[in-house]
Amino acid sequence: MKFNVKKNFIILSITQFIIVILCFIIHHKITLVSYIDISFYVTSGYILLSLLLFTIHSGFYDVMSKSLNLFFSRGKDKRRFEDIPGLSELITLNGKPLFLHGLITGLLMAAALMVHYA
């Protein structure tokens, strides 16, 4: 996987712009506390989504997804359990960039928190 600094910087800038816009929409003003509040939710979303993708890619949900697919396609065609693709084979989205952007946004939030308490 090629590490593209320019692309990551653009995505991080868009994320920070969205955080500032959400601060203005939700709190009707842009303060350090509102930035910390909104960036906490954005960071949590990024990291939780990347952890979900990690557990999906580990094969944790494969048996459950295969079983549900076999159950709901019952009677339509004769399929074997081994022929049904697992959820880890179907979802190919990479979770590492989401974790990276969540980590950087979290570090910016922690810096804002230190400025707030200093």
Tab-separated table of N, CA, C and O in Angstrom, residues 44-115:
chain	number	residue	atom	x	y	z
A	44	SER	N	-14.473	9.082	17.185
A	44	SER	CA	-15.085	7.813	17.588
A	44	SER	C	-15.670	7.081	16.391
A	44	SER	O	-15.524	5.858	16.277
A	45	GLY	N	-16.307	7.816	15.496
A	45	GLY	CA	-16.880	7.193	14.306
A	45	GLY	C	-15.821	6.571	13.418
A	45	GLY	O	-15.967	5.433	12.957
A	46	TYR	N	-14.730	7.302	13.179
A	46	TYR	CA	-13.638	6.781	12.351
A	46	TYR	C	-13.042	5.510	12.972
A	46	TYR	O	-12.858	4.500	12.299
A	47	ILE	N	-12.726	5.585	14.263
A	47	ILE	CA	-12.043	4.458	14.900
A	47	ILE	C	-12.971	3.257	15.045
A	47	ILE	O	-12.560	2.114	14.803
A	48	LEU	N	-14.230	3.478	15.409
A	48	LEU	CA	-15.157	2.351	15.531
A	48	LEU	C	-15.420	1.691	14.181
A	48	LEU	O	-15.515	0.460	14.084
A	49	LEU	N	-15.524	2.481	13.122
A	49	LEU	CA	-15.712	1.912	11.786
A	49	LEU	C	-14.482	1.117	11.350
A	49	LEU	O	-14.612	0.032	10.763
A	50	SER	N	-13.295	1.614	11.658
A	50	SER	CA	-12.087	0.866	11.294
A	50	SER	C	-11.973	-0.420	12.103
A	50	SER	O	-11.547	-1.451	11.572
A	51	LEU	N	-12.386	-0.404	13.369
A	51	LEU	CA	-12.368	-1.631	14.172
A	51	LEU	C	-13.411	-2.630	13.694
A	51	LEU	O	-13.170	-3.839	13.715
A	52	LEU	N	-14.563	-2.144	13.239
A	52	LEU	CA	-15.571	-3.030	12.662
A	52	LEU	C	-15.037	-3.697	11.401
A	52	LEU	O	-15.200	-4.910	11.208
A	53	LEU	N	-14.388	-2.926	10.543
A	53	LEU	CA	-13.797	-3.492	9.335
A	53	LEU	C	-12.698	-4.491	9.670
A	53	LEU	O	-12.547	-5.515	8.999
A	54	PHE	N	-11.947	-4.236	10.727
A	54	PHE	CA	-10.905	-5.169	11.154
A	54	PHE	C	-11.515	-6.501	11.588
A	54	PHE	O	-11.006	-7.568	11.221
A	55	THR	N	-12.595	-6.459	12.371
A	55	THR	CA	-13.224	-7.712	12.806
A	55	THR	C	-13.888	-8.433	11.637
A	55	THR	O	-13.906	-9.662	11.608
A	56	ILE	N	-14.425	-7.693	10.680
A	56	ILE	CA	-15.006	-8.337	9.493
A	56	ILE	C	-13.913	-9.037	8.691
A	56	ILE	O	-14.080	-10.184	8.276
A	57	HIS	N	-12.774	-8.377	8.492
A	57	HIS	CA	-11.686	-8.968	7.714
A	57	HIS	C	-11.027	-10.139	8.434
A	57	HIS	O	-10.393	-10.979	7.792
A	58	SER	N	-11.159	-10.197	9.757
A	58	SER	CA	-10.574	-11.323	10.491
A	58	SER	C	-11.388	-12.602	10.321
A	58	SER	O	-10.929	-13.671	10.691
A	59	GLY	N	-12.601	-12.499	9.765
A	59	GLY	CA	-13.430	-13.676	9.541
A	59	GLY	C	-14.383	-13.979	10.682
A	59	GLY	O	-14.998	-15.046	10.721
A	60	PHE	N	-14.527	-13.060	11.606
A	60	PHE	CA	-15.361	-13.280	12.784
A	60	PHE	C	-16.836	-13.473	12.416
A	60	PHE	O	-17.535	-14.283	13.020
A	61	TYR	N	-17.314	-12.754	11.412
A	61	TYR	CA	-18.725	-12.806	11.036
A	61	TYR	C	-19.008	-13.741	9.857
A	61	TYR	O	-20.135	-13.795	9.378
A	62	ASP	N	-18.011	-14.472	9.379
A	62	ASP	CA	-18.187	-15.301	8.186
A	62	ASP	C	-19.227	-16.399	8.364
A	62	ASP	O	-20.085	-16.596	7.499
A	63	VAL	N	-19.155	-17.141	9.458
A	63	VAL	CA	-20.089	-18.255	9.666
A	63	VAL	C	-21.513	-17.735	9.798
A	63	VAL	O	-22.453	-18.306	9.225
A	64	MET	N	-21.680	-16.632	10.522
A	64	MET	CA	-23.023	-16.071	10.695
A	64	MET	C	-23.583	-15.584	9.356
A	64	MET	O	-24.746	-15.844	9.038
A	65	SER	N	-22.773	-14.913	8.557
A	65	SER	CA	-23.274	-14.408	7.271
A	65	SER	C	-23.558	-15.552	6.304
A	65	SER	O	-24.546	-15.509	5.565
A	66	LYS	N	-22.725	-16.577	6.307
A	66	LYS	CA	-22.980	-17.736	5.457
A	66	LYS	C	-24.257	-18.448	5.872
A	66	LYS	O	-25.047	-18.868	5.021
A	67	SER	N	-24.458	-18.597	7.181
A	67	SER	CA	-25.657	-19.276	7.678
A	67	SER	C	-26.918	-18.501	7.317
A	67	SER	O	-27.919	-19.095	6.895
A	68	LEU	N	-26.889	-17.199	7.488
A	68	LEU	CA	-28.062	-16.388	7.135
A	68	LEU	C	-28.328	-16.428	5.637
A	68	LEU	O	-29.486	-16.505	5.199
A	69	ASN	N	-27.274	-16.394	4.830
A	69	ASN	CA	-27.435	-16.474	3.384
A	69	ASN	C	-28.026	-17.823	2.977
A	69	ASN	O	-28.929	-17.882	2.142
A	70	LEU	N	-27.555	-18.890	3.598
A	70	LEU	CA	-28.071	-20.217	3.292
A	70	LEU	C	-29.525	-20.353	3.735
A	70	LEU	O	-30.352	-20.924	3.024
A	71	PHE	N	-29.860	-19.799	4.891
A	71	PHE	CA	-31.226	-19.887	5.405
A	71	PHE	C	-32.213	-19.120	4.522
A	71	PHE	O	-33.278	-19.619	4.189
A	72	PHE	N	-31.858	-17.903	4.124
A	72	PHE	CA	-32.782	-17.086	3.345
A	72	PHE	C	-32.842	-17.481	1.868
A	72	PHE	O	-33.778	-17.121	1.169
A	73	SER	N	-31.854	-18.222	1.379
A	73	SER	CA	-31.924	-18.698	-0.005
A	73	SER	C	-32.408	-20.148	-0.069
A	73	SER	O	-32.353	-20.771	-1.114
A	74	ARG	N	-32.886	-20.654	1.035
A	74	ARG	CA	-33.356	-22.031	1.106
A	74	ARG	C	-34.579	-22.210	0.206
A	74	ARG	O	-35.484	-21.392	0.208
A	75	GLY	N	-34.578	-23.261	-0.570
A	75	GLY	CA	-35.693	-23.553	-1.454
A	75	GLY	C	-35.551	-22.944	-2.834
A	75	GLY	O	-36.194	-23.380	-3.772
A	76	LYS	N	-34.737	-21.930	-3.000
A	76	LYS	CA	-34.572	-21.280	-4.309
A	76	LYS	C	-33.600	-22.069	-5.183
A	76	LYS	O	-33.863	-22.321	-6.338
A	77	ASP	N	-32.481	-22.420	-4.627
A	77	ASP	CA	-31.514	-23.221	-5.359
A	77	ASP	C	-30.706	-24.039	-4.359
A	77	ASP	O	-30.605	-23.704	-3.197
A	78	LYS	N	-30.173	-25.117	-4.825
A	78	LYS	CA	-29.393	-25.999	-3.954
A	78	LYS	C	-27.959	-25.477	-3.885
A	78	LYS	O	-27.211	-25.524	-4.848
A	79	ARG	N	-27.607	-24.956	-2.734
A	79	ARG	CA	-26.260	-24.431	-2.535
A	79	ARG	C	-25.621	-25.171	-1.372
A	79	ARG	O	-26.296	-25.551	-0.422
A	80	ARG	N	-24.329	-25.292	-1.458
A	80	ARG	CA	-23.606	-25.880	-0.336
A	80	ARG	C	-23.043	-24.753	0.521
A	80	ARG	O	-22.785	-23.651	0.051
A	81	PHE	N	-22.846	-25.069	1.797
A	81	PHE	CA	-22.354	-24.070	2.742
A	81	PHE	C	-20.978	-23.561	2.330
A	81	PHE	O	-20.676	-22.371	2.495
A	82	GLU	N	-20.153	-24.425	1.782
A	82	GLU	CA	-18.789	-24.053	1.395
A	82	GLU	C	-18.763	-23.145	0.168
A	82	GLU	O	-17.794	-22.436	-0.064
A	83	ASP	N	-19.834	-23.191	-0.648
A	83	ASP	CA	-19.878	-22.383	-1.868
A	83	ASP	C	-20.268	-20.926	-1.619
A	83	ASP	O	-20.072	-20.083	-2.479
A	84	ILE	N	-20.831	-20.653	-0.458
A	84	ILE	CA	-21.287	-19.298	-0.136
A	84	ILE	C	-20.078	-18.468	0.320
A	84	ILE	O	-19.338	-18.879	1.203
A	85	PRO	N	-19.846	-17.306	-0.282
A	85	PRO	CA	-18.699	-16.489	0.143
A	85	PRO	C	-18.947	-15.879	1.525
A	85	PRO	O	-20.073	-15.532	1.885
A	86	GLY	N	-17.880	-15.773	2.292
A	86	GLY	CA	-17.974	-15.165	3.613
A	86	GLY	C	-18.016	-13.647	3.526
A	86	GLY	O	-17.705	-13.054	2.493
A	87	LEU	N	-18.399	-13.031	4.618
A	87	LEU	CA	-18.486	-11.573	4.651
A	87	LEU	C	-17.106	-10.937	4.461
A	87	LEU	O	-16.986	-9.874	3.848
A	88	SER	N	-16.070	-11.600	4.945
A	88	SER	CA	-14.714	-11.055	4.783
A	88	SER	C	-14.269	-11.078	3.323
A	88	SER	O	-13.411	-10.292	2.929
A	89	GLU	N	-14.843	-11.970	2.511
A	89	GLU	CA	-14.521	-11.996	1.081
A	89	GLU	C	-15.321	-10.953	0.308
A	89	GLU	O	-14.889	-10.496	-0.746
A	90	LEU	N	-16.472	-10.574	0.824
A	90	LEU	CA	-17.340	-9.633	0.115
A	90	LEU	C	-16.972	-8.178	0.373
A	90	LEU	O	-17.103	-7.330	-0.498
A	91	ILE	N	-16.535	-7.870	1.579
A	91	ILE	CA	-16.202	-6.486	1.942
A	91	ILE	C	-14.692	-6.313	1.828
A	91	ILE	O	-13.930	-6.897	2.584
A	92	THR	N	-14.285	-5.494	0.883
A	92	THR	CA	-12.858	-5.309	0.618
A	92	THR	C	-12.364	-3.914	0.985
A	92	THR	O	-11.267	-3.538	0.604
A	93	LEU	N	-13.164	-3.156	1.704
A	93	LEU	CA	-12.783	-1.802	2.102
A	93	LEU	C	-11.645	-1.860	3.119
A	93	LEU	O	-11.696	-2.639	4.074
A	94	ASN	N	-10.629	-1.056	2.940
A	94	ASN	CA	-9.479	-1.025	3.825
A	94	ASN	C	-9.776	-0.121	5.020
A	94	ASN	O	-10.152	1.044	4.859
A	95	GLY	N	-9.566	-0.628	6.224
A	95	GLY	CA	-9.862	0.133	7.428
A	95	GLY	C	-8.684	0.929	7.957
A	95	GLY	O	-8.847	1.766	8.848
A	96	LYS	N	-7.489	0.710	7.415
A	96	LYS	CA	-6.309	1.408	7.928
A	96	LYS	C	-6.349	2.921	7.717
A	96	LYS	O	-5.986	3.670	8.629
A	97	PRO	N	-6.796	3.418	6.536
A	97	PRO	CA	-6.887	4.876	6.397
A	97	PRO	C	-7.908	5.499	7.355
A	97	PRO	O	-7.682	6.596	7.867
A	98	LEU	N	-9.003	4.791	7.615
A	98	LEU	CA	-9.984	5.309	8.570
A	98	LEU	C	-9.379	5.415	9.959
A	98	LEU	O	-9.596	6.399	10.675
A	99	PHE	N	-8.602	4.406	10.338
A	99	PHE	CA	-7.943	4.444	11.644
A	99	PHE	C	-6.926	5.580	11.707
A	99	PHE	O	-6.827	6.279	12.718
A	100	LEU	N	-6.178	5.770	10.620
A	100	LEU	CA	-5.183	6.849	10.564
A	100	LEU	C	-5.847	8.216	10.714
A	100	LEU	O	-5.395	9.046	11.516
A	101	HIS	N	-6.936	8.453	9.984
A	101	HIS	CA	-7.618	9.749	10.069
A	101	HIS	C	-8.285	9.928	11.435
A	101	HIS	O	-8.310	11.043	11.966
A	102	GLY	N	-8.793	8.846	11.999
A	102	GLY	CA	-9.355	8.927	13.347
A	102	GLY	C	-8.295	9.229	14.380
A	102	GLY	O	-8.504	10.015	15.307
A	103	LEU	N	-7.123	8.626	14.222
A	103	LEU	CA	-6.027	8.867	15.159
A	103	LEU	C	-5.529	10.309	15.072
A	103	LEU	O	-5.328	10.967	16.099
A	104	ILE	N	-5.370	10.829	13.867
A	104	ILE	CA	-4.898	12.204	13.701
A	104	ILE	C	-5.939	13.200	14.219
A	104	ILE	O	-5.602	14.158	14.921
A	105	THR	N	-7.214	12.954	13.918
A	105	THR	CA	-8.274	13.831	14.432
A	105	THR	C	-8.327	13.766	15.953
A	105	THR	O	-8.535	14.774	16.629
A	106	GLY	N	-8.111	12.575	16.514
A	106	GLY	CA	-8.073	12.427	17.962
A	106	GLY	C	-6.902	13.160	18.586
A	106	GLY	O	-7.029	13.736	19.673
A	107	LEU	N	-5.763	13.137	17.908
A	107	LEU	CA	-4.603	13.878	18.420
A	107	LEU	C	-4.843	15.389	18.371
A	107	LEU	O	-4.445	16.116	19.296
A	108	LEU	N	-5.495	15.866	17.311
A	108	LEU	CA	-5.850	17.286	17.247
A	108	LEU	C	-6.851	17.656	18.335
A	108	LEU	O	-6.776	18.727	18.933
A	109	MET	N	-7.787	16.738	18.609
A	109	MET	CA	-8.752	16.974	19.680
A	109	MET	C	-8.037	17.010	21.037
A	109	MET	O	-8.334	17.860	21.887
A	110	ALA	N	-7.069	16.110	21.248
A	110	ALA	CA	-6.317	16.093	22.509
A	110	ALA	C	-5.492	17.366	22.672
A	110	ALA	O	-5.386	17.903	23.780
A	111	ALA	N	-4.936	17.870	21.572
A	111	ALA	CA	-4.191	19.130	21.637
A	111	ALA	C	-5.131	20.283	22.003
A	111	ALA	O	-4.770	21.147	22.813
A	112	ALA	N	-6.321	20.295	21.418
A	112	ALA	CA	-7.298	21.329	21.766
A	112	ALA	C	-7.723	21.208	23.228
A	112	ALA	O	-7.957	22.222	23.912
A	113	LEU	N	-7.819	19.979	23.708
A	113	LEU	CA	-8.185	19.756	25.108
A	113	LEU	C	-7.090	20.272	26.046
A	113	LEU	O	-7.401	20.856	27.093
A	114	MET	N	-5.836	20.074	25.670
A	114	MET	CA	-4.729	20.590	26.490
A	114	MET	C	-4.700	22.107	26.494
A	114	MET	O	-4.431	22.720	27.524
A	115	VAL	N	-4.999	22.710	25.338
A	115	VAL	CA	-5.065	24.170	25.272
A	115	VAL	C	-6.210	24.675	26.136
A	115	VAL	O	-6.080	25.695	26.845
